[in-house]
PDB file of C-alpha atoms in Angstrom:
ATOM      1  CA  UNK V   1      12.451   0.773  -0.867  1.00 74.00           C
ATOM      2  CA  UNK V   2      15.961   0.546   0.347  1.00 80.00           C
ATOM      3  CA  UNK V   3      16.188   4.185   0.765  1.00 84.00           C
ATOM      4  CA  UNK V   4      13.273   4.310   2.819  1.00 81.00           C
ATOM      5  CA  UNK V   5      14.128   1.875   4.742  1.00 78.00           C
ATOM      6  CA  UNK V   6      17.531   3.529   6.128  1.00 84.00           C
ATOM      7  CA  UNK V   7      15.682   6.595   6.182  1.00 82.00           C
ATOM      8  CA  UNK V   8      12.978   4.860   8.764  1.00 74.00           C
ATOM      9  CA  UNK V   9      15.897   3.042  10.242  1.00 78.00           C
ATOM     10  CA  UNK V  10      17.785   6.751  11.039  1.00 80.00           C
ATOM     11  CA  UNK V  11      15.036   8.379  12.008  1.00 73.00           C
ATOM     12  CA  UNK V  12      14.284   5.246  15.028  1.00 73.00           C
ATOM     13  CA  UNK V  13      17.892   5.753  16.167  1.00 77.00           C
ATOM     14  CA  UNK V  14      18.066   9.185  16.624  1.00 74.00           C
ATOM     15  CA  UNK V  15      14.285   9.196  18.126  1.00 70.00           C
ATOM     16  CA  UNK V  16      13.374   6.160  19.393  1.00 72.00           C
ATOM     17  CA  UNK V  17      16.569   4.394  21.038  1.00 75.00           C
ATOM     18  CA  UNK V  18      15.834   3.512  24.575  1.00 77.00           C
ATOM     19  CA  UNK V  19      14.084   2.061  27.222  1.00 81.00           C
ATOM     20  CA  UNK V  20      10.627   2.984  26.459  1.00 81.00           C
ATOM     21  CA  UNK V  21      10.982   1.197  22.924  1.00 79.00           C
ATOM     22  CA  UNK V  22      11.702  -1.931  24.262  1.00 80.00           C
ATOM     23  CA  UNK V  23       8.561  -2.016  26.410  1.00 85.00           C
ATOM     24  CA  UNK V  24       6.411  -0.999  23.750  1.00 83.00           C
ATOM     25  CA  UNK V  25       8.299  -3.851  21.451  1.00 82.00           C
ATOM     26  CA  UNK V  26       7.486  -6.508  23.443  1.00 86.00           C
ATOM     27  CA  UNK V  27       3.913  -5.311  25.128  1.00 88.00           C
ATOM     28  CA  UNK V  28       3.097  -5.189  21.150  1.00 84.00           C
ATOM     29  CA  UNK V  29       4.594  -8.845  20.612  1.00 85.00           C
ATOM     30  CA  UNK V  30       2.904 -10.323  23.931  1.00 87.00           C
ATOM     31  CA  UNK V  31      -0.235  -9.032  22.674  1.00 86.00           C
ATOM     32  CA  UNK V  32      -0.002 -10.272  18.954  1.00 83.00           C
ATOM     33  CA  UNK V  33       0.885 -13.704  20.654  1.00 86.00           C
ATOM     34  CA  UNK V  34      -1.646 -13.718  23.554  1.00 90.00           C
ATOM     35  CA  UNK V  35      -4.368 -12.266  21.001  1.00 86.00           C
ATOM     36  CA  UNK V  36      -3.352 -14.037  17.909  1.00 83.00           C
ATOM     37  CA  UNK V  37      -6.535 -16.038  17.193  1.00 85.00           C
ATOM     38  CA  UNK V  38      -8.365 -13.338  18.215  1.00 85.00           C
ATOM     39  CA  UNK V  39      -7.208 -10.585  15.970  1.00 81.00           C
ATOM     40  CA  UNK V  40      -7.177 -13.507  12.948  1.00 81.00           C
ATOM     41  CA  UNK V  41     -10.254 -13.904  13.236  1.00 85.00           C
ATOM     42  CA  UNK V  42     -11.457 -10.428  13.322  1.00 83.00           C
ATOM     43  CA  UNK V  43      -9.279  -8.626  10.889  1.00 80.00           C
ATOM     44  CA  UNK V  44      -7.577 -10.920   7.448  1.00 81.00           C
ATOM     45  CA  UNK V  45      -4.316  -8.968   8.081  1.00 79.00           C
ATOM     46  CA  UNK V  46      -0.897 -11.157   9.030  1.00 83.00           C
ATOM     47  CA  UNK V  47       0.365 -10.644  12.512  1.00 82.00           C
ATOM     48  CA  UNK V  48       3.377  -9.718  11.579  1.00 83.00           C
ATOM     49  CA  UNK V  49       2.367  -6.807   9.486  1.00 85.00           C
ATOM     50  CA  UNK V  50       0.441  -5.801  12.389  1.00 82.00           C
ATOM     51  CA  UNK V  51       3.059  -5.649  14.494  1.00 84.00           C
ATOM     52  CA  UNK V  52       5.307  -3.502  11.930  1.00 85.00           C
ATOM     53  CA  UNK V  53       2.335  -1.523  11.738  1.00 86.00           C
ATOM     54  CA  UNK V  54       2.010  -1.070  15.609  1.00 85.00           C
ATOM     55  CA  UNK V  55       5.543  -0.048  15.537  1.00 84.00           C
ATOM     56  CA  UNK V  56       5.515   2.124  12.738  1.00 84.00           C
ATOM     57  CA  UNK V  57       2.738   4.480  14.567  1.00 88.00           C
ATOM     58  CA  UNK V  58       4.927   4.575  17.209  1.00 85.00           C
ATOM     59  CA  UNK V  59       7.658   5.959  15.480  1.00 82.00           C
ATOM     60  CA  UNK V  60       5.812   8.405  14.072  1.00 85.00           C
ATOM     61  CA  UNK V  61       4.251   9.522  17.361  1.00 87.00           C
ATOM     62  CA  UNK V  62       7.837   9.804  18.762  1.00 84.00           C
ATOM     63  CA  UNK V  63       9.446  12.120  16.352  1.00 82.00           C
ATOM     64  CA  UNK V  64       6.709  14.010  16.185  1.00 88.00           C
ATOM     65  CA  UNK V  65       7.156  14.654  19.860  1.00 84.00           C
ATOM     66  CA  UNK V  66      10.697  14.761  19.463  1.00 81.00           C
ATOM     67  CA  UNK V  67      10.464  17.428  16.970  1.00 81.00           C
ATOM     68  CA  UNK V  68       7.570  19.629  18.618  1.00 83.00           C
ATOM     69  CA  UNK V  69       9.815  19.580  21.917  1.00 80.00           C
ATOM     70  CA  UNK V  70      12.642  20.494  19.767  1.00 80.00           C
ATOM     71  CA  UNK V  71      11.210  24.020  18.550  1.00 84.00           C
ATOM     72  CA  UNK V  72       9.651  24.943  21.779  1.00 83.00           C
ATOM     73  CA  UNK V  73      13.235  24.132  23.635  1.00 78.00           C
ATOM     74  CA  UNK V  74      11.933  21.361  26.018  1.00 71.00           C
ATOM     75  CA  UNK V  75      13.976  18.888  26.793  1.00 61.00           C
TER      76      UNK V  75
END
């Protein structure tokens, strides 16, 4: 688990360290706050591994896109 972890943790600094993260970070928490009841009520999951979750898929969108820009030299 540990070794996952830093790998996760690498891969969001290298990919995922701006401005852009930050927004998404704390649209995702507004909306786990704001919604809270709402998505409790619907789905049995904790908030807070939805959130990880949200953030998680975002990751993965982002070095996906980092790494298909990277072999077709856009930048």
């Amino acid at each position: 688990m540990e070794f996952i972890g830093i790998k996760i943790a690498g891969v969001y600094k290298k990919c995922c360290w701006d401005m852009i993260t930050l927004l998404v970070t704390i649209i995702s928490m507004e909306i786990a706050i704001y919604f809270g009841d709402w998505i409790k009520t619907r789905t049995p999951i904790n908030l807070l591994f939805f959130l990880l979750f949200v953030q998680l898929v975002y990751v993965a969108i982002r070095w996906y896109m980092k790494g298909w820009r990277d072999t077709r030299s856009y930048y």
